[in-house]
């Protein structure tokens, strides 16, 4: 069938996350941004919502959602509405758990996955992006070379979230030209966490460069064992996650601009009563809904086990452009106030621009 | 029912039938009817009539027994199925699709506001031996989007109404009035001072004295379809040809007749959106086909620095097409679920009108000398496409409706 109604369970999850976003994230996000510090109490609470655990099958200690990616998209939209930096922080453990779930060997799944259903926020992270404009997830410059029973990793990574406190790293590297992933423990000789990065937005989330200087890991650290990984499949799960977060961010900016336009009086009436403003809002609403449905469809195809690269790529690209357009218009509708940091829309504009860069930085 | 995107088998079946018609009957003649404006595509019409008259696909699903509500409940995919068929036929040729025999917009209005007796009386012709058409006449020379400015009058004279005025831009008016025993639902005012409250729909049947088709408009596209001017000169129709109540009800009383017309738009806008998206899909497929012949395939997921401008354009076309099609499916699905889809109907119409306009215009550019040439179909699709951003509510009117809905404004608060 063709149907657009989430199940009761999904609606319940989305509403729970929505309440969390409104009550916990929205009360702290500006201060977190200005201070460049994660409010860990909120991140921990967000983790305890158990969204990742719900997506992990019961065999590995989770709850085993039947439509994990669709449910993930619904939840990610709400988190994205709350705040992008906090949402990404809450989702970081998934950057390790989900690749293990989708590509790991049975032994890797049994070893690592149960810890992702714990109450405590797992101190893990993943490193995919590299600091160069020609960055291509399918053609990495970081290399993995097999030497006997070990792999030797060399290269530089960037945008590695929460690396300073991470105890386990999932590091993507090219082995014979193919992108593979390796589980690396903290303290491995040659692994250096660099300076904290200074970004345009999502400032509350600390990200780092990572240097790999001949880091040796046992052959068993290769994700998926001999079979390795299909990076594109993992990227598809990232693409829909980013698209869903973008929908949430855009919805937040749209709702804010709409309320503002109804209350801001110019020339004797609310500016929303002018077509120039009202039409902008109408187009924002239409584009948000179009991308939301495209994201749901891509997520649904992944849950069906279909090859859905085209749908995932298009949903994400459209989401990037849409979020930027909506956030920009929100700033425009607020006029001078939109440019001021006492209002949230300038922050949303800076965050929206990030979606095009955040390959692999969120996953569902 | 969870979130799902699987086209049901019952729809797939009827879509593959429509695909056969589109490929074998419509496509081979599409250029011909574009070049021979206002020639009637009888091959297509005669092929479709036995199907349409047996199981009304295109609008008149209430006509059988006057128990439309009950029927709709038994068939929860009516609207979703309909938009799939329309999309496929428009992929074949939008001009010929608009000549599809049946009750069309006229029957939709009768089905929406007519009494069971009126439905039986007026709609049975759409199951007859010979093709028949229904049409709707609203627009006048001085009243387009502002429908409340119409001047055509209906004056009661005993058991009759006497209609006077001029209607323009009536899609299929000639097929309804001159080429078949069809009907046109004509909007007229029974009280010019009452504004919308005075506006009423009247069923005008083919052969009514005083009703003449005076002009067929020459058009940018959809040239197989006639866009008729209709002159009403003391046209007398029986009193019970009025749809809905004859009384002028004040604004606070509910504007029943006018609202009835507006309600039919909730059903017809997703259909127009679907037609737009059939053209858009045809265009994207054609562009990709020609690019493939030149060895260009679209590398989904390749990083930006590797992609060509053409690849980016095609991806954007596909993304906009998909978003518009999903919005359209949702609007139709909501109707099937019995939900109010007024907002979604306008949303999908805006998006589909924008998408098909942009996609077809871009396609002409991308294909360069081939795009602009009449030896290829893309320039025709660009011309056909544009009407979808205009009829059944322009892109601007639909933006206005969306804006009022999301802002909670009345038509007085947001003009």
XYZ file of C-alpha atoms in Angstrom:
779
model
C 0.000 0.000 0.000
C 0.820 3.642 -0.182
C 0.294 5.204 3.236
C 1.623 8.151 5.165
C 0.637 7.414 8.749
C 3.252 6.342 11.299
C 2.295 3.442 13.552
C 1.013 4.190 17.043
C 4.364 3.135 18.448
C 6.241 5.428 16.091
C 3.919 8.296 16.924
C 4.559 7.708 20.611
C 8.332 7.713 20.093
C 8.190 10.862 17.966
C 6.052 12.618 20.568
C 8.405 11.625 23.372
C 11.378 13.005 21.456
C 9.388 16.105 20.557
C 8.678 16.807 24.215
C 12.335 16.228 25.083
C 13.406 18.588 22.291
C 11.021 21.302 23.422
C 11.617 21.039 27.156
C 15.272 20.059 27.391
C 17.084 20.972 24.179
C 15.426 24.292 23.393
C 16.085 25.616 26.899
C 19.868 25.196 26.624
C 20.844 25.262 22.959
C 21.764 28.943 22.655
C 23.927 28.932 25.745
C 25.596 25.728 24.577
C 26.366 27.361 21.241
C 27.740 30.550 22.775
C 29.882 28.700 25.311
C 30.923 25.972 22.860
C 30.159 23.421 25.542
C 27.867 20.432 25.442
C 25.305 20.351 28.234
C 26.108 16.771 29.126
C 23.134 16.395 31.414
C 20.856 16.959 28.414
C 22.921 14.760 26.100
C 22.789 11.940 28.649
C 19.030 12.358 28.995
C 18.748 12.258 25.223
C 20.787 9.086 25.132
C 18.530 7.544 27.757
C 15.535 7.954 25.456
C 16.930 4.707 24.043
C 16.537 5.575 20.368
C 19.629 3.645 19.286
C 18.808 0.653 21.439
C 15.376 0.507 19.805
C 17.020 0.011 16.416
C 19.282 -2.820 17.610
C 17.772 -6.333 17.331
C 16.848 -8.194 20.493
C 19.595 -10.758 19.851
C 22.141 -8.068 20.548
C 20.461 -6.543 23.553
C 18.226 -4.002 21.824
C 14.482 -3.711 21.240
C 14.372 -4.662 17.562
C 12.163 -2.080 15.847
C 10.516 -3.494 12.702
C 11.050 -0.251 10.756
C 14.222 1.060 12.422
C 15.169 3.550 9.704
C 11.686 5.036 9.325
C 11.389 5.327 13.107
C 14.898 6.774 13.166
C 13.899 9.412 10.623
C 10.859 10.407 12.686
C 12.987 10.725 15.835
C 15.843 12.515 14.052
C 13.432 15.149 12.740
C 12.391 15.957 16.300
C 15.989 16.047 17.541
C 16.921 18.279 14.611
C 14.070 20.573 15.563
C 15.478 20.757 19.094
C 19.055 21.627 18.140
C 21.484 20.244 15.606
C 24.625 20.226 17.769
C 22.874 18.420 20.615
C 21.148 16.064 18.177
C 24.468 15.088 16.605
C 25.959 14.542 20.069
C 23.085 12.295 21.122
C 23.511 10.323 17.878
C 27.323 9.879 17.988
C 27.239 6.357 19.501
C 25.204 5.280 16.466
C 28.172 6.140 14.248
C 29.868 3.070 15.701
C 26.942 0.842 16.638
C 25.058 0.999 13.332
C 28.056 0.180 11.085
C 28.739 -2.782 13.384
C 25.083 -3.797 13.127
C 24.911 -3.404 9.337
C 28.387 -4.658 8.398
C 29.998 -6.331 11.414
C 30.790 -10.018 11.802
C 28.655 -12.043 14.181
C 31.461 -11.897 16.720
C 31.827 -8.124 16.406
C 28.091 -7.701 16.885
C 28.056 -9.889 19.988
C 31.128 -8.186 21.410
C 30.176 -4.581 20.865
C 26.429 -4.116 20.410
C 25.105 -4.982 23.892
C 26.953 -2.011 25.423
C 24.830 0.326 23.302
C 21.755 -0.623 25.284
C 23.367 0.514 28.550
C 22.149 3.527 30.495
C 25.552 5.175 30.305
C 26.465 7.133 27.194
C 29.082 5.057 25.310
C 32.372 6.864 24.775
C 32.890 6.022 21.129
C 33.262 7.934 17.881
C 33.870 7.492 14.177
C 36.239 9.160 11.713
C 35.287 9.352 8.055
C 35.779 12.928 6.797
C 39.240 14.099 5.699
C 40.432 17.713 5.743
C 40.582 18.459 2.016
C 38.137 19.823 -0.466
C 38.434 16.761 -2.706
C 37.243 14.524 0.125
C 35.449 11.454 -1.265
C 34.153 8.730 1.086
C 34.658 6.195 -1.690
C 38.286 7.234 -2.339
C 39.905 8.001 0.998
C 43.472 9.196 1.380
C 43.821 7.544 4.758
C 45.205 4.086 4.014
C 45.133 0.660 5.629
C 47.898 -1.744 4.654
C 47.921 -5.375 5.657
C 51.143 -6.516 7.319
C 50.987 -10.097 8.562
C 48.228 -10.333 11.141
C 47.843 -6.580 11.413
C 46.675 -3.533 9.522
C 48.682 -0.340 9.529
C 46.614 2.853 9.338
C 48.013 6.164 8.147
C 46.452 9.503 7.314
C 44.491 12.451 8.664
C 40.860 12.729 9.641
C 38.653 15.692 10.495
C 35.228 16.400 11.998
C 35.667 13.562 14.499
C 33.066 14.317 17.166
C 33.835 13.908 20.843
C 37.229 12.385 19.998
C 38.878 13.868 23.105
C 36.925 11.555 25.404
C 36.440 8.583 23.093
C 37.690 5.157 24.134
C 36.832 3.387 20.876
C 37.225 4.793 17.360
C 35.758 3.463 14.126
C 38.223 4.689 11.527
C 37.544 4.573 7.813
C 40.525 4.000 5.539
C 41.208 2.832 1.998
C 42.504 -0.690 1.706
C 43.524 -1.497 -1.869
C 41.395 1.420 -2.985
C 38.252 0.220 -1.183
C 36.877 2.021 1.835
C 37.008 -0.190 4.919
C 36.512 0.501 8.612
C 38.670 -0.454 11.593
C 37.948 -0.507 15.299
C 40.776 1.224 17.130
C 41.114 1.478 20.897
C 42.163 4.707 22.557
C 45.849 4.780 23.310
C 46.894 2.856 20.206
C 50.442 4.062 19.392
C 50.415 6.566 16.539
C 46.827 7.692 17.118
C 46.777 11.369 18.047
C 43.712 13.459 18.757
C 44.504 16.927 17.471
C 43.193 20.373 18.290
C 39.512 21.006 18.668
C 38.105 22.364 15.419
C 36.481 25.768 15.110
C 33.424 25.555 12.865
C 30.821 27.933 11.455
C 28.015 26.306 13.414
C 27.160 23.368 15.694
C 29.679 24.920 18.072
C 28.471 23.075 21.134
C 29.614 19.804 19.616
C 33.372 19.441 19.975
C 35.016 17.897 16.909
C 38.670 17.167 16.313
C 41.275 16.357 13.754
C 42.816 12.938 14.089
C 46.310 11.941 13.023
C 47.095 8.307 12.234
C 50.793 7.682 12.048
C 51.324 3.980 11.381
C 48.632 2.863 13.817
C 48.692 -0.959 14.115
C 45.480 -2.900 14.738
C 44.926 -6.665 14.695
C 43.308 -8.094 11.535
C 40.214 -8.879 13.623
C 39.642 -5.121 14.025
C 38.526 -4.857 10.413
C 34.762 -4.324 10.374
C 32.994 -7.186 8.646
C 36.054 -9.462 8.752
C 37.124 -10.776 5.345
C 33.923 -9.494 3.722
C 34.635 -5.954 4.814
C 32.028 -3.237 4.432
C 29.924 -1.662 1.709
C 30.572 2.024 2.435
C 27.728 3.102 0.212
C 25.227 1.156 2.273
C 26.443 2.864 5.437
C 26.413 6.243 3.713
C 22.775 5.679 2.741
C 21.915 5.356 6.422
C 23.816 8.574 7.012
C 22.136 10.366 4.111
C 18.624 9.713 5.427
C 19.679 10.685 8.947
C 21.059 14.013 7.736
C 17.967 14.606 5.607
C 15.690 13.954 8.586
C 17.721 16.275 10.811
C 17.545 18.942 8.095
C 13.757 18.599 7.961
C 13.623 19.117 11.723
C 15.908 22.134 11.655
C 13.935 23.666 8.796
C 10.632 23.050 10.550
C 11.952 24.874 13.598
C 13.062 27.873 11.530
C 9.793 27.904 9.596
C 7.639 27.780 12.727
C 9.642 30.571 14.312
C 9.407 32.797 11.244
C 5.682 32.106 10.939
C 4.947 33.160 14.517
C 7.153 36.211 14.137
C 5.419 37.250 10.918
C 2.010 36.996 12.569
C 3.089 39.248 15.423
C 5.363 41.751 13.743
C 3.335 44.771 12.676
C 4.472 47.011 9.827
C 2.398 49.585 7.953
C -0.460 48.911 10.318
C -0.840 45.164 9.975
C 1.095 41.951 10.658
C 3.679 41.370 7.945
C 2.218 37.882 7.451
C -0.789 39.585 5.863
C 1.438 40.654 2.961
C 1.737 38.190 0.126
C 5.482 38.746 -0.142
C 5.898 37.255 3.330
C 2.957 34.843 3.231
C 4.131 33.285 -0.047
C 7.629 32.778 1.342
C 6.112 30.914 4.279
C 3.866 28.846 1.997
C 6.851 27.784 -0.093
C 8.837 26.935 3.034
C 5.993 24.705 4.254
C 5.699 22.970 0.874
C 9.427 22.312 0.515
C 9.703 20.967 4.067
C 6.853 18.522 3.513
C 8.238 17.422 0.126
C 11.642 16.635 1.607
C 10.073 14.950 4.627
C 8.151 12.538 2.397
C 11.226 11.926 0.214
C 13.182 11.109 3.364
C 10.499 8.736 4.613
C 10.488 6.978 1.281
C 14.280 6.564 1.242
C 14.175 5.293 4.845
C 11.356 2.898 4.026
C 13.323 1.455 1.107
C 16.338 0.877 3.360
C 14.107 -0.928 5.851
C 12.821 -3.061 2.979
C 16.413 -4.031 2.220
C 16.277 -2.340 -1.171
C 19.226 -0.727 -2.940
C 18.148 2.857 -2.436
C 21.228 4.937 -3.163
C 19.403 7.137 -5.637
C 16.556 7.893 -3.230
C 18.923 8.498 -0.306
C 21.223 10.767 -2.307
C 18.367 12.794 -3.761
C 16.609 13.131 -0.410
C 19.789 14.384 1.208
C 20.728 16.806 -1.571
C 17.232 18.193 -1.650
C 17.276 18.434 2.148
C 20.560 20.389 2.119
C 19.177 22.941 -0.296
C 15.786 23.091 1.388
C 17.170 23.608 4.914
C 19.429 26.396 3.704
C 16.592 28.061 1.798
C 14.206 27.847 4.751
C 16.751 29.076 7.302
C 17.802 31.918 5.023
C 14.207 32.987 4.556
C 13.612 32.805 8.280
C 16.476 35.274 8.767
C 15.044 37.419 5.976
C 11.539 37.443 7.453
C 12.918 38.582 10.810
C 14.891 41.278 9.004
C 17.426 43.039 11.210
C 16.337 40.944 14.167
C 17.165 37.813 12.208
C 20.791 38.915 12.110
C 21.032 39.330 15.859
C 22.255 36.484 18.047
C 19.477 37.107 20.561
C 17.182 35.406 18.073
C 17.772 31.821 17.038
C 17.417 32.057 13.263
C 21.016 33.124 12.510
C 22.176 30.018 14.365
C 19.856 27.869 12.262
C 21.223 29.433 9.085
C 24.797 28.604 10.128
C 23.818 25.075 11.129
C 21.820 24.479 7.941
C 24.868 25.207 5.822
C 26.648 22.331 7.558
C 24.461 19.539 6.172
C 26.303 19.463 2.853
C 29.565 18.798 4.709
C 28.476 16.375 7.422
C 29.019 13.083 5.532
C 28.752 10.230 7.960
C 28.245 12.552 10.933
C 24.813 11.152 11.723
C 23.322 7.745 11.072
C 20.006 5.971 11.609
C -1.589 1.517 8.354
C 2.142 2.247 8.716
C 4.255 4.438 6.450
C 4.544 2.551 3.160
C 5.513 3.333 -0.402
C 4.531 0.163 -2.206
C 2.137 0.686 -5.095
C -0.636 -1.900 -4.613
C -0.921 -4.659 -7.205
C -4.422 -3.520 -8.171
C -3.015 -0.129 -9.120
C 0.010 -1.580 -10.888
C -2.351 -3.622 -13.055
C -4.446 -0.717 -14.221
C -1.323 1.429 -14.654
C 0.223 -1.118 -17.014
C -3.000 -0.983 -19.051
C -2.712 2.791 -19.166
C 0.919 2.388 -20.138
C -0.067 0.285 -23.161
C -2.479 2.981 -24.283
C 0.141 5.668 -23.659
C 2.858 3.854 -25.592
C 0.828 2.416 -28.447
C -1.920 4.974 -29.016
C -0.884 8.315 -27.531
C 2.858 8.620 -28.096
C 2.783 7.819 -31.840
C 0.220 10.582 -32.438
C 1.385 13.161 -29.901
C 3.400 15.255 -32.368
C 0.625 15.013 -34.969
C -2.059 16.479 -32.708
C 0.362 19.128 -31.535
C 0.899 20.187 -35.148
C -2.801 19.864 -36.068
C -4.430 21.902 -33.353
C -8.040 21.054 -32.489
C -8.206 17.893 -34.562
C -9.972 15.446 -32.315
C -7.913 12.358 -31.307
C -10.618 9.806 -32.022
C -8.262 6.778 -31.926
C -7.492 7.553 -28.306
C -11.094 8.466 -27.480
C -12.545 5.326 -29.050
C -9.932 3.193 -27.350
C -10.705 4.726 -23.955
C -14.493 4.959 -24.126
C -15.297 1.257 -23.584
C -12.946 1.242 -20.585
C -14.098 4.531 -19.101
C -17.803 3.878 -19.616
C -17.557 0.418 -18.058
C -15.574 1.358 -14.994
C -15.411 5.095 -14.629
C -11.803 5.878 -13.904
C -11.631 9.555 -14.354
C -13.879 11.384 -11.968
C -17.389 10.006 -12.266
C -16.996 7.178 -9.802
C -20.233 8.183 -8.108
C -22.366 7.872 -11.187
C -23.478 4.241 -10.998
C -26.151 4.296 -8.376
C -25.970 7.602 -6.638
C -24.448 6.006 -3.565
C -21.018 7.449 -3.999
C -20.169 7.589 -0.352
C -20.755 3.923 0.184
C -18.793 3.036 -2.929
C -15.890 5.138 -1.866
C -15.747 3.410 1.453
C -15.528 0.029 -0.225
C -12.695 1.199 -2.451
C -10.147 2.968 -0.255
C -7.701 3.585 -3.103
C -9.954 5.445 -5.545
C -7.993 8.683 -5.601
C -4.546 7.140 -5.347
C -5.427 4.863 -8.255
C -6.801 7.763 -10.261
C -3.659 9.899 -9.950
C -1.531 6.937 -11.042
C -3.629 6.508 -14.192
C -3.626 10.221 -14.972
C 0.135 10.373 -14.468
C 0.649 7.549 -16.925
C -1.724 8.915 -19.576
C -0.077 12.337 -19.345
C 3.284 10.632 -19.737
C 1.768 9.469 -23.040
C 0.457 12.867 -24.116
C -1.145 15.544 -21.974
C -3.154 16.978 -24.885
C -4.844 13.690 -25.689
C -5.290 12.876 -22.010
C -7.348 16.049 -21.629
C -9.683 14.671 -24.336
C -10.418 11.572 -22.260
C -14.154 10.999 -22.582
C -16.270 10.924 -19.438
C -17.782 13.244 -16.906
C -14.504 14.884 -15.904
C -14.831 18.194 -14.030
C -18.538 18.541 -14.809
C -19.315 15.186 -13.276
C -17.042 15.920 -10.342
C -19.161 18.959 -9.479
C -22.396 16.994 -9.861
C -20.989 14.193 -7.739
C -19.875 16.645 -5.074
C -23.033 18.748 -4.683
C -25.824 17.059 -6.691
C -28.745 15.154 -5.184
C -28.889 11.379 -5.756
C -31.628 11.999 -8.295
C -29.512 14.568 -10.165
C -26.564 12.190 -10.199
C -28.706 9.477 -11.771
C -30.238 11.825 -14.309
C -27.124 13.668 -15.430
C -24.409 11.072 -15.118
C -25.967 8.066 -16.870
C -24.810 9.452 -20.252
C -21.268 8.707 -19.199
C -22.036 4.981 -19.391
C -23.733 5.081 -22.793
C -22.831 3.659 -26.187
C -21.153 6.775 -27.501
C -18.430 8.853 -25.888
C -19.687 11.839 -23.929
C -17.912 14.608 -22.088
C -18.609 16.747 -19.074
C -16.921 20.110 -18.536
C -16.898 23.040 -16.150
C -17.325 26.686 -17.146
C -16.262 29.209 -14.533
C -13.807 31.698 -16.075
C -15.035 34.832 -17.848
C -13.104 37.491 -19.770
C -12.931 39.698 -16.669
C -12.865 36.954 -14.013
C -10.041 34.432 -13.814
C -8.588 33.599 -10.423
C -11.103 36.034 -8.914
C -14.053 33.749 -9.520
C -16.384 35.901 -7.436
C -16.218 38.560 -10.166
C -18.244 36.497 -12.666
C -21.060 38.331 -14.431
C -23.019 35.511 -16.046
C -26.531 35.691 -14.625
C -29.201 33.129 -13.918
C -32.682 34.585 -13.584
C -35.627 32.504 -12.496
C -38.571 32.380 -14.867
C -41.228 30.017 -13.490
C -39.970 26.449 -13.912
C -36.868 27.627 -15.728
C -33.622 29.479 -15.262
C -32.560 31.914 -17.963
C -28.790 32.172 -18.359
C -26.946 35.050 -20.001
C -23.221 35.674 -20.240
C -19.928 34.628 -21.769
C -17.663 31.887 -20.507
C -14.080 31.398 -21.677
C -11.272 28.883 -21.134
C -13.679 25.975 -20.768
C -11.534 22.841 -21.168
C -13.357 20.331 -23.376
C -16.336 22.637 -23.918
C -16.577 21.730 -27.591
C -16.384 17.982 -26.900
C -19.135 18.349 -24.295
C -21.505 20.567 -26.263
C -20.824 19.857 -29.942
C -19.209 16.450 -30.233
C -21.369 14.503 -27.799
C -24.521 14.442 -25.764
C -22.522 15.911 -22.912
C -22.980 18.668 -20.390
C -21.244 21.686 -18.978
C -21.575 22.848 -15.394
C -21.909 26.613 -15.783
C -21.357 28.942 -12.839
C -23.664 31.941 -12.750
C -24.909 34.386 -10.175
C -28.519 34.504 -9.069
C -27.841 37.768 -7.230
C -24.982 39.927 -8.555
C -24.960 41.940 -5.309
C -24.474 38.865 -3.139
C -20.918 38.048 -4.255
C -19.906 34.462 -3.694
C -23.134 33.629 -1.907
C -25.032 34.282 -5.118
C -22.849 32.012 -7.241
C -24.480 28.736 -8.262
C -23.593 25.871 -10.565
C -26.101 24.953 -13.315
C -26.116 21.893 -15.531
C -26.308 22.966 -19.182
C -26.821 20.056 -21.552
C -25.673 19.751 -25.154
C -28.364 20.984 -27.529
C -29.749 23.673 -25.234
C -30.974 26.561 -27.435
C -29.055 29.780 -26.829
C -25.796 27.993 -25.987
C -23.030 28.359 -28.595
C -19.365 27.528 -28.734
C -17.978 30.725 -30.272
C -14.240 30.169 -30.194
C -11.524 27.587 -29.703
C -8.421 29.231 -28.306
C -5.107 28.744 -30.121
C -2.648 27.718 -27.388
C 0.984 27.369 -26.373
C 0.514 23.650 -25.722
C -2.033 20.877 -24.993
C -3.251 21.581 -28.513
C -5.303 18.424 -28.916
C -7.542 19.707 -26.145
C -10.106 22.373 -26.904
C -10.351 25.467 -24.743
C -13.738 26.857 -25.625
C -15.575 30.138 -25.350
C -19.273 29.584 -24.681
C -21.915 32.225 -25.258
C -25.155 31.967 -23.281
C -27.969 34.026 -24.812
C -31.287 33.613 -23.022
C -30.430 29.966 -22.529
C -33.422 28.366 -20.786
C -32.768 25.343 -18.591
C -35.183 23.514 -16.276
C -35.324 24.786 -12.710
C -33.967 21.535 -11.255
C -30.719 21.880 -13.174
C -29.309 23.944 -10.361
C -26.818 22.072 -8.181
C -27.262 22.636 -4.460
C -29.678 25.078 -2.909
C -31.123 27.899 -5.049
C -31.222 30.199 -2.048
C -28.746 32.977 -1.497
C -27.301 32.242 1.882
C -25.434 35.047 3.580
C -21.725 34.786 4.349
C -22.348 33.793 7.925
C -24.764 31.151 6.725
C -22.060 29.113 5.013
C -21.790 29.912 1.266
C -22.781 26.382 0.455
C -22.739 26.496 -3.319
C -19.418 28.252 -3.666
C -17.828 26.102 -1.029
C -19.023 23.098 -2.971
C -17.044 24.278 -5.990
C -14.006 24.884 -3.860
C -14.335 21.410 -2.386
C -14.154 19.804 -5.807
C -10.749 21.495 -6.192
C -9.478 19.389 -3.294
C -10.124 16.377 -5.505
C -9.066 17.837 -8.829
C -5.840 19.610 -7.850
C -3.987 16.369 -7.091
C -5.211 15.121 -10.486
C -3.746 18.142 -12.267
C -0.552 17.707 -10.239
C -0.401 14.074 -11.362
C -0.843 15.103 -14.976
C 1.995 17.622 -14.610
C 4.213 14.949 -13.124
C 3.523 12.536 -15.979
C 5.000 15.133 -18.325
C 7.881 15.693 -15.927
C 8.681 11.978 -15.749
C 8.535 11.631 -19.541
C 10.983 14.524 -19.809
C 13.441 13.191 -17.241
C 13.387 9.741 -18.854
C 14.023 11.252 -22.274
C 16.895 13.411 -21.066
C 18.527 10.472 -19.290
C 18.041 8.315 -22.363
C 19.783 10.795 -24.660
C 22.561 11.342 -22.120
C 23.013 7.575 -21.864
C 23.445 7.349 -25.609
C 26.310 9.797 -25.237
C 27.808 7.664 -22.504
C 26.733 9.963 -19.689
C 25.228 8.251 -16.659
C 24.260 10.008 -13.471
C 26.678 9.189 -10.639
C 24.444 9.336 -7.589
C 26.477 9.911 -4.468
C 29.655 11.053 -6.184
C 31.197 14.058 -4.427
C 30.342 17.503 -5.677
C 33.795 18.238 -7.084
C 33.454 15.297 -9.482
C 29.946 15.940 -10.772
C 29.204 17.743 -14.002
C 26.671 20.546 -14.244
C 24.394 18.292 -16.280
C 24.478 15.539 -13.670
C 23.591 18.031 -10.953
C 20.710 19.388 -13.021
C 19.307 15.937 -13.692
C 19.585 14.977 -10.034
C 17.768 18.145 -9.050
C 15.049 17.406 -11.606
C 14.609 13.942 -10.138
C 14.580 15.188 -6.556
C 11.971 17.869 -7.299
C 9.887 15.408 -9.295
C 9.954 12.850 -6.489
C 9.057 15.366 -3.789
C 6.149 16.644 -5.889
C 4.906 13.135 -6.651
C 4.979 12.152 -2.987
C 3.086 15.322 -2.035
C 0.522 14.453 -4.700
C 0.169 10.892 -3.508
C -0.297 12.098 0.037
C -3.039 14.546 -0.988
C -4.862 11.756 -2.849
C -4.307 9.269 -0.035
C -5.835 11.703 2.451
C -8.977 11.904 0.306
C -9.167 8.135 0.237
C -8.838 8.118 4.022
C -11.670 10.631 4.317
C -9.341 13.316 5.677
C -9.591 17.015 4.812
C -6.849 17.572 2.221
C -7.517 21.207 1.315
C -4.000 22.258 2.354
C -2.260 19.259 0.827
C -4.172 19.565 -2.461
C -2.874 23.097 -2.922
C 0.615 22.160 -1.729
C 0.985 19.411 -4.302
C -0.437 21.618 -7.040
C 2.104 24.368 -6.305
C 4.991 21.943 -6.148
C 4.018 19.956 -9.234
C 3.346 23.110 -11.263
C 6.739 24.521 -10.302
C 8.543 21.233 -10.798
C 7.190 20.431 -14.248
C 7.745 23.991 -15.461
C 11.340 23.998 -14.293
C 12.117 20.429 -15.327
C 10.845 20.819 -18.879
C 12.450 24.242 -19.348
C 15.768 22.907 -18.047
C 15.500 19.861 -20.294
C 15.239 22.016 -23.413
C 18.379 23.820 -22.264
C 20.328 20.658 -21.400
C 19.602 19.000 -24.742
C 20.628 22.159 -26.559
C 19.985 21.967 -30.318
C 18.009 18.756 -29.781
C 15.948 20.269 -26.989
C 14.782 23.238 -29.006
C 14.066 21.180 -32.110
C 10.556 20.018 -32.941
C 12.100 16.747 -34.125
C 12.333 15.866 -30.436
C 9.437 15.909 -27.961
C 11.021 17.985 -25.203
C 10.027 21.419 -26.525
C 6.426 20.225 -26.778
C 6.522 18.938 -23.222
C 7.776 22.317 -22.084
C 4.831 23.983 -23.829
C 2.345 21.403 -22.534
C 3.746 21.650 -19.005
C 3.063 25.320 -18.429
C -0.724 24.967 -18.287
C -0.358 22.965 -15.077
C 0.909 26.043 -13.294
C -2.175 27.926 -14.455
C -5.409 25.913 -14.612
C -7.287 24.528 -11.598
C -5.850 27.458 -9.640
C -2.626 29.214 -10.608
C 0.538 28.668 -8.628
C -0.144 32.006 -6.975
C -3.721 31.209 -5.963
C -2.586 27.914 -4.498
C 0.211 29.637 -2.595
C -2.440 31.970 -1.232
C -4.533 29.008 -0.086
C -1.531 27.324 1.539
C -0.554 30.579 3.226
C -4.067 31.157 4.613
C -4.175 27.633 5.947
C -0.796 27.655 7.666
C -1.349 31.159 9.072
C -4.959 30.563 10.051
C -6.077 33.603 8.062
C -9.367 34.168 6.305
C -9.543 35.494 2.757
C -10.138 38.931 4.233
C -7.059 38.801 6.436
C -4.806 37.622 3.625
C -5.860 38.985 0.262
